[in-house]
Amino acid sequence: MTKKIMRNAMKKKLTSLDQVAYNNQSKQIEEKFLQQIADSYTTTIGLTISNFPEVDTWSIIKELWSIGKKVVVPKCTPIDRSMIFYEIQSFDQLERVYMHLLEPNPLKTKAVASQNIDLLVVPGIVYSQQGYRIGYGGGYYDRFLTKFKGDTLSLAFDIQVVNDVEYDVFDLPVNKIITPTNIFQCKQIREKDEIV
């Protein structure tokens, strides 16, 4: 299946999630994610502001603030498909932009250089267990990841992780995927596959 077909098929599956299942599964992912970073030296975390049916990041962000972590959110530049991350300390620092997305308001926030982001939570629609992903088609994260040196992971519902996805040589996989029932250590899976 091509990326486009897989993307569209998964979007349909995700939009059919009922609210109770969505809330419960998002909470399970949140708990696993917070456990992962609780004892780590991770201080600055990059996240997007979720829209249903993406895994809920609003609650995660509130929890990160409560434990003293810095949260940085991307602002996209459609002309060159680049991103700059800004630290937000309140949801009031967001503004609604194109495609109804919420992004940081640069007049109310401070830009944070990519080298100062410890962990980047990379969004996507479909993932392989090796960490390759099919995103939303804009290429923003693909461009950003080529220069990003920090750790990467993704948050996904179980149905979003499949055996294999189509990827190109320049696609960069995430190191970990957290679902309600599993934590895929993608880097280790890739290394194991390479040995075999």
PDB file of N, CA and C in Angstrom, residues 2-77:
ATOM      1  N   THR A   2       0.469   2.243  -0.761  1.00  0.00           N
ATOM      2  CA  THR A   2       1.224   3.492  -0.793  1.00  0.00           C
ATOM      3  C   THR A   2       0.959   4.284   0.487  1.00  0.00           C
ATOM      4  N   LYS A   3       1.816   5.282   0.727  1.00  0.00           N
ATOM      5  CA  LYS A   3       1.657   6.136   1.906  1.00  0.00           C
ATOM      6  C   LYS A   3       0.283   6.796   1.917  1.00  0.00           C
ATOM      7  N   LYS A   4      -0.137   7.292   0.768  1.00  0.00           N
ATOM      8  CA  LYS A   4      -1.405   8.016   0.693  1.00  0.00           C
ATOM      9  C   LYS A   4      -2.578   7.118   1.061  1.00  0.00           C
ATOM     10  N   ILE A   5      -2.580   5.892   0.545  1.00  0.00           N
ATOM     11  CA  ILE A   5      -3.666   4.952   0.828  1.00  0.00           C
ATOM     12  C   ILE A   5      -3.671   4.587   2.313  1.00  0.00           C
ATOM     13  N   MET A   6      -2.466   4.305   2.866  1.00  0.00           N
ATOM     14  CA  MET A   6      -2.370   3.951   4.285  1.00  0.00           C
ATOM     15  C   MET A   6      -2.802   5.118   5.173  1.00  0.00           C
ATOM     16  N   ARG A   7      -2.387   6.317   4.806  1.00  0.00           N
ATOM     17  CA  ARG A   7      -2.742   7.519   5.572  1.00  0.00           C
ATOM     18  C   ARG A   7      -4.270   7.689   5.613  1.00  0.00           C
ATOM     19  N   ASN A   8      -4.901   7.605   4.460  1.00  0.00           N
ATOM     20  CA  ASN A   8      -6.346   7.807   4.390  1.00  0.00           C
ATOM     21  C   ASN A   8      -7.115   6.706   5.113  1.00  0.00           C
ATOM     22  N   ALA A   9      -6.648   5.459   4.982  1.00  0.00           N
ATOM     23  CA  ALA A   9      -7.310   4.326   5.647  1.00  0.00           C
ATOM     24  C   ALA A   9      -7.220   4.471   7.164  1.00  0.00           C
ATOM     25  N   MET A  10      -6.049   4.894   7.663  1.00  0.00           N
ATOM     26  CA  MET A  10      -5.867   5.038   9.104  1.00  0.00           C
ATOM     27  C   MET A  10      -6.682   6.224   9.637  1.00  0.00           C
ATOM     28  N   LYS A  11      -6.773   7.289   8.868  1.00  0.00           N
ATOM     29  CA  LYS A  11      -7.586   8.438   9.300  1.00  0.00           C
ATOM     30  C   LYS A  11      -9.032   8.004   9.547  1.00  0.00           C
ATOM     31  N   LYS A  12      -9.554   7.148   8.648  1.00  0.00           N
ATOM     32  CA  LYS A  12     -10.931   6.655   8.802  1.00  0.00           C
ATOM     33  C   LYS A  12     -11.060   5.822  10.081  1.00  0.00           C
ATOM     34  N   LYS A  13     -10.075   4.959  10.324  1.00  0.00           N
ATOM     35  CA  LYS A  13     -10.114   4.120  11.530  1.00  0.00           C
ATOM     36  C   LYS A  13     -10.087   4.982  12.787  1.00  0.00           C
ATOM     37  N   LEU A  14      -9.227   5.988  12.785  1.00  0.00           N
ATOM     38  CA  LEU A  14      -9.071   6.835  13.968  1.00  0.00           C
ATOM     39  C   LEU A  14     -10.326   7.657  14.250  1.00  0.00           C
ATOM     40  N   THR A  15     -10.954   8.173  13.211  1.00  0.00           N
ATOM     41  CA  THR A  15     -12.149   8.992  13.423  1.00  0.00           C
ATOM     42  C   THR A  15     -13.324   8.152  13.906  1.00  0.00           C
ATOM     43  N   SER A  16     -13.233   6.822  13.761  1.00  0.00           N
ATOM     44  CA  SER A  16     -14.314   5.960  14.240  1.00  0.00           C
ATOM     45  C   SER A  16     -14.159   5.604  15.724  1.00  0.00           C
ATOM     46  N   LEU A  17     -13.055   6.036  16.356  1.00  0.00           N
ATOM     47  CA  LEU A  17     -12.866   5.802  17.792  1.00  0.00           C
ATOM     48  C   LEU A  17     -13.942   6.537  18.575  1.00  0.00           C
ATOM     49  N   ASP A  18     -14.609   5.827  19.507  1.00  0.00           N
ATOM     50  CA  ASP A  18     -15.590   6.538  20.316  1.00  0.00           C
ATOM     51  C   ASP A  18     -14.875   7.307  21.427  1.00  0.00           C
ATOM     52  N   GLN A  19     -15.545   8.291  21.981  1.00  0.00           N
ATOM     53  CA  GLN A  19     -14.916   9.217  22.926  1.00  0.00           C
ATOM     54  C   GLN A  19     -14.394   8.521  24.176  1.00  0.00           C
ATOM     55  N   VAL A  20     -15.113   7.529  24.661  1.00  0.00           N
ATOM     56  CA  VAL A  20     -14.688   6.821  25.876  1.00  0.00           C
ATOM     57  C   VAL A  20     -13.387   6.063  25.615  1.00  0.00           C
ATOM     58  N   ALA A  21     -13.337   5.322  24.504  1.00  0.00           N
ATOM     59  CA  ALA A  21     -12.118   4.582  24.150  1.00  0.00           C
ATOM     60  C   ALA A  21     -10.956   5.536  23.918  1.00  0.00           C
ATOM     61  N   TYR A  22     -11.239   6.645  23.235  1.00  0.00           N
ATOM     62  CA  TYR A  22     -10.207   7.655  22.966  1.00  0.00           C
ATOM     63  C   TYR A  22      -9.633   8.197  24.271  1.00  0.00           C
ATOM     64  N   ASN A  23     -10.504   8.576  25.196  1.00  0.00           N
ATOM     65  CA  ASN A  23     -10.052   9.131  26.478  1.00  0.00           C
ATOM     66  C   ASN A  23      -9.251   8.122  27.289  1.00  0.00           C
ATOM     67  N   ASN A  24      -9.761   6.889  27.365  1.00  0.00           N
ATOM     68  CA  ASN A  24      -9.087   5.849  28.143  1.00  0.00           C
ATOM     69  C   ASN A  24      -7.714   5.514  27.576  1.00  0.00           C
ATOM     70  N   GLN A  25      -7.651   5.355  26.259  1.00  0.00           N
ATOM     71  CA  GLN A  25      -6.380   4.989  25.631  1.00  0.00           C
ATOM     72  C   GLN A  25      -5.373   6.136  25.687  1.00  0.00           C
ATOM     73  N   SER A  26      -5.846   7.363  25.521  1.00  0.00           N
ATOM     74  CA  SER A  26      -4.949   8.524  25.644  1.00  0.00           C
ATOM     75  C   SER A  26      -4.359   8.580  27.051  1.00  0.00           C
ATOM     76  N   LYS A  27      -5.182   8.274  28.054  1.00  0.00           N
ATOM     77  CA  LYS A  27      -4.721   8.301  29.451  1.00  0.00           C
ATOM     78  C   LYS A  27      -3.657   7.229  29.681  1.00  0.00           C
ATOM     79  N   GLN A  28      -3.858   6.051  29.124  1.00  0.00           N
ATOM     80  CA  GLN A  28      -2.878   4.963  29.267  1.00  0.00           C
ATOM     81  C   GLN A  28      -1.544   5.350  28.632  1.00  0.00           C
ATOM     82  N   ILE A  29      -1.609   5.984  27.472  1.00  0.00           N
ATOM     83  CA  ILE A  29      -0.389   6.443  26.793  1.00  0.00           C
ATOM     84  C   ILE A  29       0.299   7.511  27.636  1.00  0.00           C
ATOM     85  N   GLU A  30      -0.479   8.433  28.161  1.00  0.00           N
ATOM     86  CA  GLU A  30       0.065   9.510  29.002  1.00  0.00           C
ATOM     87  C   GLU A  30       0.811   8.939  30.207  1.00  0.00           C
ATOM     88  N   GLU A  31       0.213   7.963  30.877  1.00  0.00           N
ATOM     89  CA  GLU A  31       0.842   7.367  32.063  1.00  0.00           C
ATOM     90  C   GLU A  31       2.168   6.706  31.710  1.00  0.00           C
ATOM     91  N   LYS A  32       2.184   5.971  30.599  1.00  0.00           N
ATOM     92  CA  LYS A  32       3.424   5.309  30.162  1.00  0.00           C
ATOM     93  C   LYS A  32       4.495   6.345  29.809  1.00  0.00           C
ATOM     94  N   PHE A  33       4.068   7.397  29.117  1.00  0.00           N
ATOM     95  CA  PHE A  33       5.002   8.451  28.710  1.00  0.00           C
ATOM     96  C   PHE A  33       5.617   9.132  29.932  1.00  0.00           C
ATOM     97  N   LEU A  34       4.784   9.491  30.894  1.00  0.00           N
ATOM     98  CA  LEU A  34       5.284  10.173  32.089  1.00  0.00           C
ATOM     99  C   LEU A  34       6.209   9.281  32.905  1.00  0.00           C
ATOM    100  N   GLN A  35       5.923   7.980  32.931  1.00  0.00           N
ATOM    101  CA  GLN A  35       6.823   7.036  33.612  1.00  0.00           C
ATOM    102  C   GLN A  35       8.192   7.010  32.942  1.00  0.00           C
ATOM    103  N   GLN A  36       8.190   7.099  31.621  1.00  0.00           N
ATOM    104  CA  GLN A  36       9.439   7.058  30.847  1.00  0.00           C
ATOM    105  C   GLN A  36      10.354   8.235  31.166  1.00  0.00           C
ATOM    106  N   ILE A  37       9.762   9.396  31.408  1.00  0.00           N
ATOM    107  CA  ILE A  37      10.600  10.584  31.605  1.00  0.00           C
ATOM    108  C   ILE A  37      10.756  10.987  33.070  1.00  0.00           C
ATOM    109  N   ALA A  38      10.019  10.309  33.951  1.00  0.00           N
ATOM    110  CA  ALA A  38      10.015  10.707  35.370  1.00  0.00           C
ATOM    111  C   ALA A  38      11.410  10.754  35.969  1.00  0.00           C
ATOM    112  N   ASP A  39      12.216   9.748  35.693  1.00  0.00           N
ATOM    113  CA  ASP A  39      13.549   9.669  36.295  1.00  0.00           C
ATOM    114  C   ASP A  39      14.668  10.028  35.319  1.00  0.00           C
ATOM    115  N   SER A  40      14.301  10.640  34.202  1.00  0.00           N
ATOM    116  CA  SER A  40      15.326  10.970  33.208  1.00  0.00           C
ATOM    117  C   SER A  40      15.810  12.406  33.399  1.00  0.00           C
ATOM    118  N   TYR A  41      16.871  12.733  32.670  1.00  0.00           N
ATOM    119  CA  TYR A  41      17.415  14.090  32.726  1.00  0.00           C
ATOM    120  C   TYR A  41      16.751  14.999  31.693  1.00  0.00           C
ATOM    121  N   THR A  42      15.689  14.512  31.086  1.00  0.00           N
ATOM    122  CA  THR A  42      14.959  15.283  30.088  1.00  0.00           C
ATOM    123  C   THR A  42      14.289  16.490  30.746  1.00  0.00           C
ATOM    124  N   THR A  43      14.615  17.669  30.272  1.00  0.00           N
ATOM    125  CA  THR A  43      13.993  18.871  30.852  1.00  0.00           C
ATOM    126  C   THR A  43      13.126  19.624  29.843  1.00  0.00           C
ATOM    127  N   THR A  44      13.519  19.608  28.562  1.00  0.00           N
ATOM    128  CA  THR A  44      12.780  20.359  27.539  1.00  0.00           C
ATOM    129  C   THR A  44      12.205  19.388  26.516  1.00  0.00           C
ATOM    130  N   ILE A  45      10.889  19.420  26.381  1.00  0.00           N
ATOM    131  CA  ILE A  45      10.190  18.433  25.555  1.00  0.00           C
ATOM    132  C   ILE A  45       9.378  19.132  24.473  1.00  0.00           C
ATOM    133  N   GLY A  46       9.566  18.700  23.241  1.00  0.00           N
ATOM    134  CA  GLY A  46       8.822  19.245  22.106  1.00  0.00           C
ATOM    135  C   GLY A  46       7.579  18.425  21.825  1.00  0.00           C
ATOM    136  N   LEU A  47       6.436  19.095  21.737  1.00  0.00           N
ATOM    137  CA  LEU A  47       5.148  18.436  21.504  1.00  0.00           C
ATOM    138  C   LEU A  47       4.286  19.281  20.578  1.00  0.00           C
ATOM    139  N   THR A  48       3.357  18.633  19.894  1.00  0.00           N
ATOM    140  CA  THR A  48       2.346  19.394  19.155  1.00  0.00           C
ATOM    141  C   THR A  48       1.083  19.478  20.006  1.00  0.00           C
ATOM    142  N   ILE A  49       0.222  20.418  19.675  1.00  0.00           N
ATOM    143  CA  ILE A  49      -1.078  20.538  20.338  1.00  0.00           C
ATOM    144  C   ILE A  49      -2.056  19.661  19.561  1.00  0.00           C
ATOM    145  N   SER A  50      -2.570  18.641  20.218  1.00  0.00           N
ATOM    146  CA  SER A  50      -3.369  17.635  19.522  1.00  0.00           C
ATOM    147  C   SER A  50      -4.760  18.133  19.136  1.00  0.00           C
ATOM    148  N   ASN A  51      -5.247  17.539  18.056  1.00  0.00           N
ATOM    149  CA  ASN A  51      -6.645  17.651  17.637  1.00  0.00           C
ATOM    150  C   ASN A  51      -7.193  16.227  17.566  1.00  0.00           C
ATOM    151  N   PHE A  52      -8.422  16.010  18.009  1.00  0.00           N
ATOM    152  CA  PHE A  52      -9.026  14.686  17.877  1.00  0.00           C
ATOM    153  C   PHE A  52      -8.994  14.280  16.406  1.00  0.00           C
ATOM    154  N   PRO A  53      -8.617  13.029  16.085  1.00  0.00           N
ATOM    155  CA  PRO A  53      -8.403  11.880  16.944  1.00  0.00           C
ATOM    156  C   PRO A  53      -6.924  11.582  17.263  1.00  0.00           C
ATOM    157  N   GLU A  54      -6.068  12.590  17.262  1.00  0.00           N
ATOM    158  CA  GLU A  54      -4.680  12.367  17.675  1.00  0.00           C
ATOM    159  C   GLU A  54      -4.643  12.084  19.177  1.00  0.00           C
ATOM    160  N   VAL A  55      -3.637  11.364  19.629  1.00  0.00           N
ATOM    161  CA  VAL A  55      -3.459  11.129  21.064  1.00  0.00           C
ATOM    162  C   VAL A  55      -3.475  12.479  21.779  1.00  0.00           C
ATOM    163  N   ASP A  56      -4.247  12.565  22.852  1.00  0.00           N
ATOM    164  CA  ASP A  56      -4.426  13.822  23.583  1.00  0.00           C
ATOM    165  C   ASP A  56      -3.113  14.287  24.210  1.00  0.00           C
ATOM    166  N   THR A  57      -2.610  15.443  23.777  1.00  0.00           N
ATOM    167  CA  THR A  57      -1.385  15.995  24.382  1.00  0.00           C
ATOM    168  C   THR A  57      -1.694  17.122  25.370  1.00  0.00           C
ATOM    169  N   TRP A  58      -2.927  17.597  25.405  1.00  0.00           N
ATOM    170  CA  TRP A  58      -3.282  18.681  26.325  1.00  0.00           C
ATOM    171  C   TRP A  58      -3.031  18.256  27.772  1.00  0.00           C
ATOM    172  N   SER A  59      -3.528  17.093  28.124  1.00  0.00           N
ATOM    173  CA  SER A  59      -3.358  16.583  29.481  1.00  0.00           C
ATOM    174  C   SER A  59      -1.891  16.315  29.791  1.00  0.00           C
ATOM    175  N   ILE A  60      -1.166  15.782  28.809  1.00  0.00           N
ATOM    176  CA  ILE A  60       0.272  15.508  28.988  1.00  0.00           C
ATOM    177  C   ILE A  60       1.016  16.806  29.285  1.00  0.00           C
ATOM    178  N   ILE A  61       0.713  17.841  28.525  1.00  0.00           N
ATOM    179  CA  ILE A  61       1.386  19.136  28.714  1.00  0.00           C
ATOM    180  C   ILE A  61       1.138  19.681  30.113  1.00  0.00           C
ATOM    181  N   LYS A  62      -0.115  19.589  30.582  1.00  0.00           N
ATOM    182  CA  LYS A  62      -0.421  20.047  31.946  1.00  0.00           C
ATOM    183  C   LYS A  62       0.411  19.295  32.984  1.00  0.00           C
ATOM    184  N   GLU A  63       0.532  17.974  32.790  1.00  0.00           N
ATOM    185  CA  GLU A  63       1.314  17.158  33.730  1.00  0.00           C
ATOM    186  C   GLU A  63       2.797  17.521  33.668  1.00  0.00           C
ATOM    187  N   LEU A  64       3.291  17.782  32.471  1.00  0.00           N
ATOM    188  CA  LEU A  64       4.708  18.165  32.324  1.00  0.00           C
ATOM    189  C   LEU A  64       4.980  19.479  33.053  1.00  0.00           C
ATOM    190  N   TRP A  65       4.080  20.431  32.913  1.00  0.00           N
ATOM    191  CA  TRP A  65       4.231  21.691  33.648  1.00  0.00           C
ATOM    192  C   TRP A  65       4.247  21.439  35.154  1.00  0.00           C
ATOM    193  N   SER A  66       3.384  20.539  35.610  1.00  0.00           N
ATOM    194  CA  SER A  66       3.254  20.302  37.057  1.00  0.00           C
ATOM    195  C   SER A  66       4.506  19.668  37.661  1.00  0.00           C
ATOM    196  N   ILE A  67       5.290  18.966  36.828  1.00  0.00           N
ATOM    197  CA  ILE A  67       6.526  18.353  37.350  1.00  0.00           C
ATOM    198  C   ILE A  67       7.773  19.153  36.961  1.00  0.00           C
ATOM    199  N   GLY A  68       7.553  20.372  36.473  1.00  0.00           N
ATOM    200  CA  GLY A  68       8.672  21.281  36.223  1.00  0.00           C
ATOM    201  C   GLY A  68       9.398  21.121  34.905  1.00  0.00           C
ATOM    202  N   LYS A  69       8.777  20.451  33.930  1.00  0.00           N
ATOM    203  CA  LYS A  69       9.400  20.309  32.613  1.00  0.00           C
ATOM    204  C   LYS A  69       9.051  21.503  31.727  1.00  0.00           C
ATOM    205  N   LYS A  70       9.952  21.828  30.802  1.00  0.00           N
ATOM    206  CA  LYS A  70       9.676  22.878  29.818  1.00  0.00           C
ATOM    207  C   LYS A  70       9.001  22.242  28.609  1.00  0.00           C
ATOM    208  N   VAL A  71       7.952  22.881  28.137  1.00  0.00           N
ATOM    209  CA  VAL A  71       7.226  22.389  26.970  1.00  0.00           C
ATOM    210  C   VAL A  71       7.430  23.363  25.818  1.00  0.00           C
ATOM    211  N   VAL A  72       7.879  22.840  24.689  1.00  0.00           N
ATOM    212  CA  VAL A  72       8.059  23.675  23.499  1.00  0.00           C
ATOM    213  C   VAL A  72       7.182  23.127  22.378  1.00  0.00           C
ATOM    214  N   VAL A  73       6.583  24.047  21.642  1.00  0.00           N
ATOM    215  CA  VAL A  73       5.595  23.706  20.623  1.00  0.00           C
ATOM    216  C   VAL A  73       6.025  24.336  19.298  1.00  0.00           C
ATOM    217  N   PRO A  74       5.844  23.624  18.169  1.00  0.00           N
ATOM    218  CA  PRO A  74       6.312  24.158  16.892  1.00  0.00           C
ATOM    219  C   PRO A  74       5.393  25.185  16.250  1.00  0.00           C
ATOM    220  N   LYS A  75       6.026  26.147  15.590  1.00  0.00           N
ATOM    221  CA  LYS A  75       5.313  27.057  14.696  1.00  0.00           C
ATOM    222  C   LYS A  75       5.839  26.761  13.297  1.00  0.00           C
ATOM    223  N   CYS A  76       4.929  26.495  12.370  1.00  0.00           N
ATOM    224  CA  CYS A  76       5.325  26.098  11.016  1.00  0.00           C
ATOM    225  C   CYS A  76       5.357  27.292  10.065  1.00  0.00           C
ATOM    226  N   THR A  77       6.317  27.242   9.149  1.00  0.00           N
ATOM    227  CA  THR A  77       6.404  28.245   8.090  1.00  0.00           C
ATOM    228  C   THR A  77       6.125  27.549   6.762  1.00  0.00           C
TER     229      THR A  77
END
